[in-house]
Tab-separated table of N, CA, C and O in Angstrom:
chain	number	residue	atom	x	y	z
A	1	UNK	N	155.346	49.423	50.159
A	1	UNK	CA	154.166	49.269	51.018
A	1	UNK	C	154.559	48.490	52.269
A	1	UNK	O	155.063	47.381	52.198
A	2	UNK	N	154.296	49.090	53.420
A	2	UNK	CA	154.644	48.446	54.682
A	2	UNK	C	153.634	47.345	54.988
A	2	UNK	O	152.424	47.529	54.837
A	3	UNK	N	154.144	46.208	55.395
A	3	UNK	CA	153.290	45.095	55.808
A	3	UNK	C	153.821	44.491	57.095
A	3	UNK	O	155.034	44.351	57.283
A	4	UNK	N	152.902	44.140	57.966
A	4	UNK	CA	153.215	43.389	59.178
A	4	UNK	C	152.406	42.105	59.103
A	4	UNK	O	151.181	42.153	59.016
A	5	UNK	N	153.086	40.975	59.133
A	5	UNK	CA	152.418	39.690	58.999
A	5	UNK	C	152.671	38.859	60.248
A	5	UNK	O	153.806	38.456	60.514
A	6	UNK	N	151.593	38.611	60.996
A	6	UNK	CA	151.696	37.797	62.205
A	6	UNK	C	151.451	36.335	61.855
A	6	UNK	O	150.747	36.019	60.899
A	7	UNK	N	152.016	35.462	62.664
A	7	UNK	CA	151.778	34.030	62.493
A	7	UNK	C	152.000	33.330	63.831
A	7	UNK	O	152.619	33.895	64.745
A	8	UNK	N	151.480	32.114	63.921
A	8	UNK	CA	151.736	31.280	65.092
A	8	UNK	C	150.591	31.171	66.072
A	8	UNK	O	150.668	30.401	67.035
A	9	UNK	N	149.519	31.923	65.886
A	9	UNK	CA	148.390	31.810	66.791
A	9	UNK	C	147.797	30.411	66.762
A	9	UNK	O	147.797	29.748	65.725
A	10	UNK	N	147.279	29.977	67.919
A	10	UNK	CA	146.788	28.597	67.988
A	10	UNK	C	145.897	28.420	69.203
A	10	UNK	O	145.732	29.352	70.021
A	11	UNK	N	145.337	27.225	69.333
A	11	UNK	CA	144.595	26.812	70.520
A	11	UNK	C	145.577	26.104	71.441
A	11	UNK	O	146.252	25.147	71.028
A	12	UNK	N	145.643	26.560	72.692
A	12	UNK	CA	146.600	26.023	73.654
A	12	UNK	C	145.860	25.700	74.954
A	12	UNK	O	144.928	26.427	75.338
A	13	UNK	N	146.285	24.657	75.623
A	13	UNK	CA	145.691	24.330	76.913
A	13	UNK	C	146.236	25.241	78.007
A	13	UNK	O	147.368	25.732	77.902
A	14	UNK	N	145.454	25.479	79.052
A	14	UNK	CA	145.958	26.282	80.175
A	14	UNK	C	147.270	25.717	80.701
A	14	UNK	O	147.423	24.506	80.838
A	15	UNK	N	148.211	26.618	80.980
A	15	UNK	CA	149.533	26.209	81.428
A	15	UNK	C	150.506	25.972	80.304
A	15	UNK	O	151.700	25.782	80.543
A	16	UNK	N	150.027	26.007	79.086
A	16	UNK	CA	150.876	25.738	77.936
A	16	UNK	C	151.658	26.953	77.469
A	16	UNK	O	151.575	28.040	78.049
A	17	UNK	N	152.434	26.728	76.411
A	17	UNK	CA	153.294	27.777	75.861
A	17	UNK	C	153.038	27.924	74.364
A	17	UNK	O	152.577	26.986	73.703
A	18	UNK	N	153.390	29.098	73.866
A	18	UNK	CA	153.207	29.368	72.439
A	18	UNK	C	154.127	30.512	72.055
A	18	UNK	O	154.368	31.428	72.853
A	19	UNK	N	154.629	30.463	70.828
A	19	UNK	CA	155.400	31.584	70.303
A	19	UNK	C	154.726	32.108	69.044
A	19	UNK	O	154.435	31.322	68.128
A	20	UNK	N	154.497	33.409	69.013
A	20	UNK	CA	153.945	34.044	67.827
A	20	UNK	C	154.999	34.974	67.231
A	20	UNK	O	155.898	35.455	67.942
A	21	UNK	N	154.882	35.190	65.932
A	21	UNK	CA	155.890	35.964	65.203
A	21	UNK	C	155.249	37.084	64.403
A	21	UNK	O	154.074	36.987	64.025
A	22	UNK	N	156.034	38.104	64.135
A	22	UNK	CA	155.577	39.203	63.288
A	22	UNK	C	156.731	39.623	62.390
A	22	UNK	O	157.775	40.059	62.893
A	23	UNK	N	156.530	39.494	61.103
A	23	UNK	CA	157.544	39.882	60.127
A	23	UNK	C	157.141	41.197	59.475
A	23	UNK	O	156.030	41.315	58.938
A	24	UNK	N	158.039	42.165	59.530
A	24	UNK	CA	157.779	43.478	58.937
A	24	UNK	C	158.524	43.605	57.621
A	24	UNK	O	159.664	43.169	57.494
A	25	UNK	N	157.866	44.212	56.642
A	25	UNK	CA	158.498	44.434	55.349
A	25	UNK	C	158.046	45.778	54.793
A	25	UNK	O	157.036	46.331	55.225
A	26	UNK	N	158.820	46.299	53.843
A	26	UNK	CA	158.433	47.539	53.182
A	26	UNK	C	158.975	48.794	53.842
A	26	UNK	O	158.756	49.890	53.333
A	27	UNK	N	159.677	48.648	54.983
A	27	UNK	CA	160.246	49.821	55.636
A	27	UNK	C	161.511	50.249	54.908
A	27	UNK	O	162.334	49.423	54.535
A	28	UNK	N	161.673	51.564	54.738
A	28	UNK	CA	162.886	52.066	54.097
A	28	UNK	C	164.077	51.967	55.053
A	28	UNK	O	165.221	51.865	54.615
A	29	UNK	N	163.795	52.004	56.323
A	29	UNK	CA	164.804	51.758	57.342
A	29	UNK	C	164.146	50.981	58.475
A	29	UNK	O	162.919	50.932	58.557
A	30	UNK	N	164.944	50.372	59.307
A	30	UNK	CA	164.396	49.547	60.374
A	30	UNK	C	163.437	50.345	61.249
A	30	UNK	O	163.703	51.504	61.573
A	31	UNK	N	162.320	49.756	61.657
A	31	UNK	CA	161.411	50.465	62.560
A	31	UNK	C	162.117	50.873	63.844
A	31	UNK	O	163.098	50.245	64.244
A	32	UNK	N	161.611	51.908	64.494
A	32	UNK	CA	162.176	52.331	65.766
A	32	UNK	C	161.844	51.322	66.857
A	32	UNK	O	162.683	50.968	67.674
A	33	UNK	N	160.599	50.850	66.861
A	33	UNK	CA	160.150	49.900	67.877
A	33	UNK	C	159.023	49.050	67.324
A	33	UNK	O	158.301	49.473	66.416
A	34	UNK	N	158.897	47.872	67.881
A	34	UNK	CA	157.781	46.995	67.534
A	34	UNK	C	157.151	46.474	68.810
A	34	UNK	O	157.835	46.316	69.829
A	35	UNK	N	155.862	46.217	68.747
A	35	UNK	CA	155.124	45.849	69.945
A	35	UNK	C	154.083	44.795	69.630
A	35	UNK	O	153.712	44.604	68.473
A	36	UNK	N	153.618	44.162	70.686
A	36	UNK	CA	152.462	43.275	70.622
A	36	UNK	C	151.347	43.863	71.471
A	36	UNK	O	151.578	44.248	72.620
A	37	UNK	N	150.162	43.947	70.883
A	37	UNK	CA	148.944	44.321	71.582
A	37	UNK	C	147.999	43.124	71.511
A	37	UNK	O	148.168	42.236	70.682
A	38	UNK	N	146.994	43.150	72.355
A	38	UNK	CA	145.957	42.125	72.260
A	38	UNK	C	144.598	42.729	72.547
A	38	UNK	O	144.483	43.738	73.259
A	39	UNK	N	143.585	42.084	71.988
A	39	UNK	CA	142.209	42.524	72.195
A	39	UNK	C	141.321	41.311	72.385
A	39	UNK	O	141.182	40.487	71.475
A	40	UNK	N	140.744	41.228	73.559
A	40	UNK	CA	139.805	40.157	73.873
A	40	UNK	C	138.389	40.627	73.539
A	40	UNK	O	138.135	41.838	73.497
A	41	UNK	N	137.465	39.711	73.321
A	41	UNK	CA	136.087	40.099	72.991
A	41	UNK	C	135.499	41.019	74.057
A	41	UNK	O	135.581	40.732	75.257
A	42	UNK	N	134.955	42.146	73.618
A	42	UNK	CA	134.319	43.080	74.530
A	42	UNK	C	135.271	43.958	75.312
A	42	UNK	O	134.837	44.721	76.178
A	43	UNK	N	136.562	43.847	75.028
A	43	UNK	CA	137.549	44.635	75.751
A	43	UNK	C	138.334	45.524	74.796
A	43	UNK	O	138.364	45.287	73.591
A	44	UNK	N	138.973	46.529	75.357
A	44	UNK	CA	139.794	47.419	74.556
A	44	UNK	C	141.142	46.754	74.244
A	44	UNK	O	141.610	45.882	74.978
A	45	UNK	N	141.747	47.204	73.161
A	45	UNK	CA	143.076	46.708	72.806
A	45	UNK	C	144.080	47.216	73.844
A	45	UNK	O	144.053	48.377	74.241
A	46	UNK	N	144.965	46.328	74.274
A	46	UNK	CA	145.931	46.699	75.293
A	46	UNK	C	147.340	46.299	74.881
A	46	UNK	O	147.546	45.303	74.188
A	47	UNK	N	148.309	47.087	75.362
A	47	UNK	CA	149.702	46.780	75.102
A	47	UNK	C	150.126	45.571	75.926
A	47	UNK	O	149.857	45.500	77.125
A	48	UNK	N	150.792	44.631	75.283
A	48	UNK	CA	151.307	43.440	75.961
A	48	UNK	C	152.803	43.567	76.198
A	48	UNK	O	153.281	43.391	77.309
A	49	UNK	N	153.545	43.884	75.139
A	49	UNK	CA	154.999	43.986	75.248
A	49	UNK	C	155.529	44.801	74.088
A	49	UNK	O	154.932	44.811	73.006
A	50	UNK	N	156.659	45.468	74.326
A	50	UNK	CA	157.274	46.296	73.298
A	50	UNK	C	158.785	46.151	73.365
A	50	UNK	O	159.340	45.847	74.426
A	51	UNK	N	159.429	46.377	72.216
A	51	UNK	CA	160.881	46.284	72.161
A	51	UNK	C	161.410	47.260	71.129
A	51	UNK	O	160.781	47.464	70.085
A	52	UNK	N	162.523	47.902	71.439
A	52	UNK	CA	163.159	48.755	70.451
A	52	UNK	C	163.987	47.889	69.509
A	52	UNK	O	164.487	46.831	69.892
A	53	UNK	N	164.123	48.321	68.292
A	53	UNK	CA	164.847	47.532	67.303
A	53	UNK	C	166.338	47.836	67.311
A	53	UNK	O	167.122	47.142	66.650
A	54	UNK	N	166.730	48.854	68.025
A	54	UNK	CA	168.144	49.143	68.281
A	54	UNK	C	168.301	49.147	69.794
A	54	UNK	O	167.555	49.815	70.505
A	55	UNK	N	169.245	48.386	70.285
A	55	UNK	CA	169.333	48.254	71.733
A	55	UNK	C	168.405	47.162	72.221
A	55	UNK	O	167.820	46.412	71.439
A	56	UNK	N	168.220	47.061	73.482
A	56	UNK	CA	167.427	45.964	74.052
A	56	UNK	C	166.397	46.450	75.044
A	56	UNK	O	166.084	45.761	76.010
A	57	UNK	N	165.849	47.609	74.811
A	57	UNK	CA	164.838	48.129	75.715
A	57	UNK	C	163.518	47.405	75.497
A	57	UNK	O	163.013	47.331	74.374
A	58	UNK	N	162.981	46.842	76.576
A	58	UNK	CA	161.704	46.142	76.514
A	58	UNK	C	160.752	46.712	77.563
A	58	UNK	O	161.161	47.327	78.540
A	59	UNK	N	159.482	46.458	77.334
A	59	UNK	CA	158.439	46.925	78.245
A	59	UNK	C	157.316	45.903	78.233
A	59	UNK	O	156.960	45.398	77.160
A	60	UNK	N	156.766	45.573	79.406
A	60	UNK	CA	155.723	44.568	79.507
A	60	UNK	C	154.551	45.073	80.325
A	60	UNK	O	154.719	45.828	81.281
A	61	UNK	N	153.370	44.605	79.971
A	61	UNK	CA	152.201	44.827	80.812
A	61	UNK	C	152.387	44.020	82.096
A	61	UNK	O	152.970	42.927	82.091
A	62	UNK	N	151.889	44.553	83.201
A	62	UNK	CA	152.038	43.860	84.487
A	62	UNK	C	151.454	42.451	84.437
A	62	UNK	O	151.968	41.536	85.076
A	63	UNK	N	150.395	42.278	83.675
A	63	UNK	CA	149.689	40.988	83.647
A	63	UNK	C	150.498	39.872	82.985
A	63	UNK	O	150.167	38.702	83.150
A	64	UNK	N	151.550	40.231	82.248
A	64	UNK	CA	152.313	39.195	81.543
A	64	UNK	C	153.768	39.129	81.999
A	64	UNK	O	154.510	38.259	81.544
A	65	UNK	N	154.175	40.032	82.886
A	65	UNK	CA	155.569	40.030	83.357
A	65	UNK	C	155.914	38.679	83.983
A	65	UNK	O	155.147	38.135	84.775
A	66	UNK	N	157.065	38.145	83.607
A	66	UNK	CA	157.491	36.856	84.120
A	66	UNK	C	156.942	35.678	83.342
A	66	UNK	O	157.394	34.546	83.538
A	67	UNK	N	155.974	35.907	82.478
A	67	UNK	CA	155.390	34.805	81.683
A	67	UNK	C	155.681	34.962	80.193
A	67	UNK	O	155.854	33.977	79.481
A	68	UNK	N	155.676	36.201	79.713
A	68	UNK	CA	155.883	36.470	78.295
A	68	UNK	C	157.254	37.102	78.081
A	68	UNK	O	157.728	37.883	78.921
A	69	UNK	N	157.855	36.801	76.944
A	69	UNK	CA	159.137	37.393	76.572
A	69	UNK	C	159.076	37.871	75.129
A	69	UNK	O	158.732	37.079	74.233
A	70	UNK	N	159.389	39.128	74.923
A	70	UNK	CA	159.453	39.665	73.566
A	70	UNK	C	160.911	39.675	73.128
A	70	UNK	O	161.809	39.990	73.921
A	71	UNK	N	161.133	39.299	71.892
A	71	UNK	CA	162.487	39.322	71.346
A	71	UNK	C	162.413	39.750	69.886
A	71	UNK	O	161.320	39.823	69.308
A	72	UNK	N	163.582	40.032	69.321
A	72	UNK	CA	163.570	40.499	67.936
A	72	UNK	C	164.822	40.064	67.199
A	72	UNK	O	165.845	39.798	67.799
A	73	UNK	N	164.645	39.958	65.890
A	73	UNK	CA	165.749	39.723	64.968
A	73	UNK	C	165.787	40.957	64.080
A	73	UNK	O	165.011	41.065	63.123
A	74	UNK	N	166.655	41.886	64.410
A	74	UNK	CA	166.675	43.155	63.693
A	74	UNK	C	167.030	42.984	62.226
A	74	UNK	O	166.510	43.710	61.373
A	75	UNK	N	167.882	42.030	61.925
A	75	UNK	CA	168.271	41.812	60.530
A	75	UNK	C	167.083	41.395	59.680
A	75	UNK	O	167.024	41.676	58.482
A	76	UNK	N	166.116	40.716	60.309
A	76	UNK	CA	164.934	40.240	59.583
A	76	UNK	C	163.716	41.123	59.847
A	76	UNK	O	162.631	40.825	59.339
A	77	UNK	N	163.865	42.171	60.646
A	77	UNK	CA	162.712	43.009	61.037
A	77	UNK	C	161.571	42.135	61.552
A	77	UNK	O	160.406	42.314	61.160
A	78	UNK	N	161.915	41.210	62.400
A	78	UNK	CA	160.931	40.269	62.934
A	78	UNK	C	160.947	40.318	64.454
A	78	UNK	O	162.015	40.400	65.060
A	79	UNK	N	159.771	40.297	65.044
A	79	UNK	CA	159.660	40.209	66.497
A	79	UNK	C	158.881	38.955	66.865
A	79	UNK	O	158.043	38.485	66.097
A	80	UNK	N	159.194	38.464	68.030
A	80	UNK	CA	158.564	37.250	68.541
A	80	UNK	C	157.977	37.535	69.916
A	80	UNK	O	158.473	38.381	70.652
A	81	UNK	N	156.950	36.800	70.250
A	81	UNK	CA	156.404	36.844	71.600
A	81	UNK	C	156.306	35.410	72.082
A	81	UNK	O	155.485	34.631	71.571
A	82	UNK	N	157.156	35.081	73.031
A	82	UNK	CA	157.126	33.744	73.616
A	82	UNK	C	156.274	33.807	74.875
A	82	UNK	O	156.588	34.545	75.810
A	83	UNK	N	155.201	33.044	74.874
A	83	UNK	CA	154.224	33.079	75.953
A	83	UNK	C	154.240	31.748	76.704
A	83	UNK	O	154.144	30.686	76.071
A	84	UNK	N	154.374	31.827	78.011
A	84	UNK	CA	154.349	30.627	78.844
A	84	UNK	C	153.275	30.759	79.919
A	84	UNK	O	152.731	31.850	80.138
A	85	UNK	N	152.980	29.668	80.578
A	85	UNK	CA	151.958	29.638	81.635
A	85	UNK	C	150.678	30.339	81.178
A	85	UNK	O	150.088	31.140	81.900
A	86	UNK	N	150.256	30.017	79.987
A	86	UNK	CA	149.081	30.667	79.409
A	86	UNK	C	147.823	30.322	80.184
A	86	UNK	O	147.645	29.183	80.644
A	87	UNK	N	146.969	31.315	80.322
A	87	UNK	CA	145.707	31.178	81.047
A	87	UNK	C	144.560	31.604	80.142
A	87	UNK	O	144.764	32.332	79.170
A	88	UNK	N	143.340	31.180	80.471
A	88	UNK	CA	142.190	31.583	79.638
A	88	UNK	C	142.090	33.101	79.454
A	88	UNK	O	141.646	33.551	78.390
A	89	UNK	N	142.509	33.879	80.442
A	89	UNK	CA	142.460	35.343	80.316
A	89	UNK	C	143.404	35.874	79.243
A	89	UNK	O	143.305	37.041	78.855
A	90	UNK	N	144.331	35.046	78.786
A	90	UNK	CA	145.237	35.452	77.711
A	90	UNK	C	144.608	35.289	76.328
A	90	UNK	O	145.215	35.690	75.323
A	91	UNK	N	143.431	34.694	76.282
A	91	UNK	CA	142.737	34.513	75.014
A	91	UNK	C	142.405	35.861	74.389
A	91	UNK	O	141.785	36.709	75.032
A	92	UNK	N	142.846	36.051	73.159
A	92	UNK	CA	142.643	37.329	72.484
A	92	UNK	C	143.184	37.230	71.059
A	92	UNK	O	143.880	36.265	70.714
A	93	UNK	N	142.870	38.256	70.279
A	93	UNK	CA	143.574	38.448	69.020
A	93	UNK	C	144.803	39.282	69.331
A	93	UNK	O	144.694	40.345	69.946
A	94	UNK	N	145.960	38.789	68.927
A	94	UNK	CA	147.218	39.471	69.189
A	94	UNK	C	147.641	40.212	67.917
A	94	UNK	O	147.747	39.607	66.846
A	95	UNK	N	147.882	41.511	68.079
A	95	UNK	CA	148.226	42.370	66.955
A	95	UNK	C	149.674	42.856	67.072
A	95	UNK	O	150.124	43.263	68.150
A	96	UNK	N	150.337	42.854	65.950
A	96	UNK	CA	151.687	43.403	65.862
A	96	UNK	C	151.596	44.890	65.510
A	96	UNK	O	150.763	45.293	64.693
A	97	UNK	N	152.449	45.669	66.126
A	97	UNK	CA	152.486	47.112	65.893
A	97	UNK	C	153.928	47.521	65.645
A	97	UNK	O	154.840	47.011	66.288
A	98	UNK	N	154.111	48.432	64.699
A	98	UNK	CA	155.449	48.956	64.431
A	98	UNK	C	155.387	50.475	64.317
A	98	UNK	O	154.433	51.023	63.752
A	99	UNK	N	156.390	51.113	64.864
A	99	UNK	CA	156.513	52.566	64.751
A	99	UNK	C	157.779	52.851	63.965
A	99	UNK	O	158.868	52.415	64.352
A	100	UNK	N	157.610	53.576	62.862
A	100	UNK	CA	158.760	53.872	62.015
A	100	UNK	C	159.592	55.001	62.625
A	100	UNK	O	159.175	55.676	63.574
A	101	UNK	N	160.758	55.210	62.046
A	101	UNK	CA	161.629	56.302	62.514
A	101	UNK	C	161.033	57.666	62.190
A	101	UNK	O	161.471	58.682	62.726
A	102	UNK	N	160.002	57.667	61.314
A	102	UNK	CA	159.266	58.901	61.017
A	102	UNK	C	158.016	59.029	61.885
A	102	UNK	O	157.132	59.858	61.622
A	103	UNK	N	157.929	58.165	62.908
A	103	UNK	CA	156.825	58.177	63.875
A	103	UNK	C	155.477	57.789	63.279
A	103	UNK	O	154.431	58.175	63.808
A	104	UNK	N	155.492	57.018	62.214
A	104	UNK	CA	154.243	56.481	61.673
A	104	UNK	C	153.973	55.119	62.305
A	104	UNK	O	154.892	54.350	62.553
A	105	UNK	N	152.707	54.836	62.530
A	105	UNK	CA	152.302	53.599	63.198
A	105	UNK	C	151.633	52.668	62.203
A	105	UNK	O	150.791	53.103	61.407
A	106	UNK	N	152.001	51.409	62.292
A	106	UNK	CA	151.453	50.390	61.411
A	106	UNK	C	150.949	49.207	62.245
A	106	UNK	O	151.491	48.920	63.318
A	107	UNK	N	149.924	48.541	61.732
A	107	UNK	CA	149.324	47.392	62.424
A	107	UNK	C	149.270	46.188	61.495
A	107	UNK	O	149.072	46.322	60.285
A	108	UNK	N	149.405	45.016	62.096
A	108	UNK	CA	149.157	43.780	61.377
A	108	UNK	C	147.691	43.412	61.446
A	108	UNK	O	146.881	44.119	62.057
A	109	UNK	N	147.364	42.274	60.831
A	109	UNK	CA	145.962	41.843	60.752
A	109	UNK	C	145.526	41.057	61.984
A	109	UNK	O	144.332	40.829	62.188
A	110	UNK	N	146.479	40.640	62.799
A	110	UNK	CA	146.150	39.924	64.036
A	110	UNK	C	146.236	38.416	63.885
A	110	UNK	O	146.046	37.872	62.797
A	111	UNK	N	146.527	37.760	65.001
A	111	UNK	CA	146.544	36.303	65.041
A	111	UNK	C	145.838	35.861	66.318
A	111	UNK	O	146.045	36.437	67.384
A	112	UNK	N	144.979	34.859	66.194
A	112	UNK	CA	144.140	34.432	67.314
A	112	UNK	C	144.902	33.473	68.218
A	112	UNK	O	145.453	32.465	67.764
A	113	UNK	N	144.904	33.791	69.506
A	113	UNK	CA	145.432	32.894	70.531
A	113	UNK	C	144.270	32.528	71.452
A	113	UNK	O	143.630	33.406	72.029
A	114	UNK	N	143.993	31.247	71.554
A	114	UNK	CA	142.911	30.767	72.402
A	114	UNK	C	143.477	29.806	73.427
A	114	UNK	O	144.170	28.845	73.068
A	115	UNK	N	143.197	30.088	74.686
A	115	UNK	CA	143.659	29.228	75.779
A	115	UNK	C	142.436	28.557	76.394
A	115	UNK	O	141.597	29.213	77.013
A	116	UNK	N	142.339	27.271	76.190
A	116	UNK	CA	141.155	26.539	76.641
A	116	UNK	C	141.475	25.057	76.736
A	116	UNK	O	142.281	24.532	75.957
A	117	UNK	N	140.818	24.409	77.686
A	117	UNK	CA	140.970	22.964	77.803
A	117	UNK	C	139.886	22.247	77.004
A	117	UNK	O	139.844	21.016	76.963
């Protein structure tokens, strides 16, 4: 059974930093790619950052370029999102997404990131 478990969400002050993690398990082989999405209240879920698990191809939403960094530990099937210069607009539930080599998509349960003074 495939599971994606996010952790690290927290309340952070504007301008602060935070790292969230997503550990994947149950895959018969390493996922092709893993991503972070976020969904703020009243808004649609949007892609934040993505990374392939082989190679170092990354992709970022324009709104987070230069502030967020996605990284991965392929041996552990874990991805991280290091977020800096956080702003209230970054407040959202952050969801981990994985695409298997068979093109199946999986989602985690989400972790809350709140940016507020």
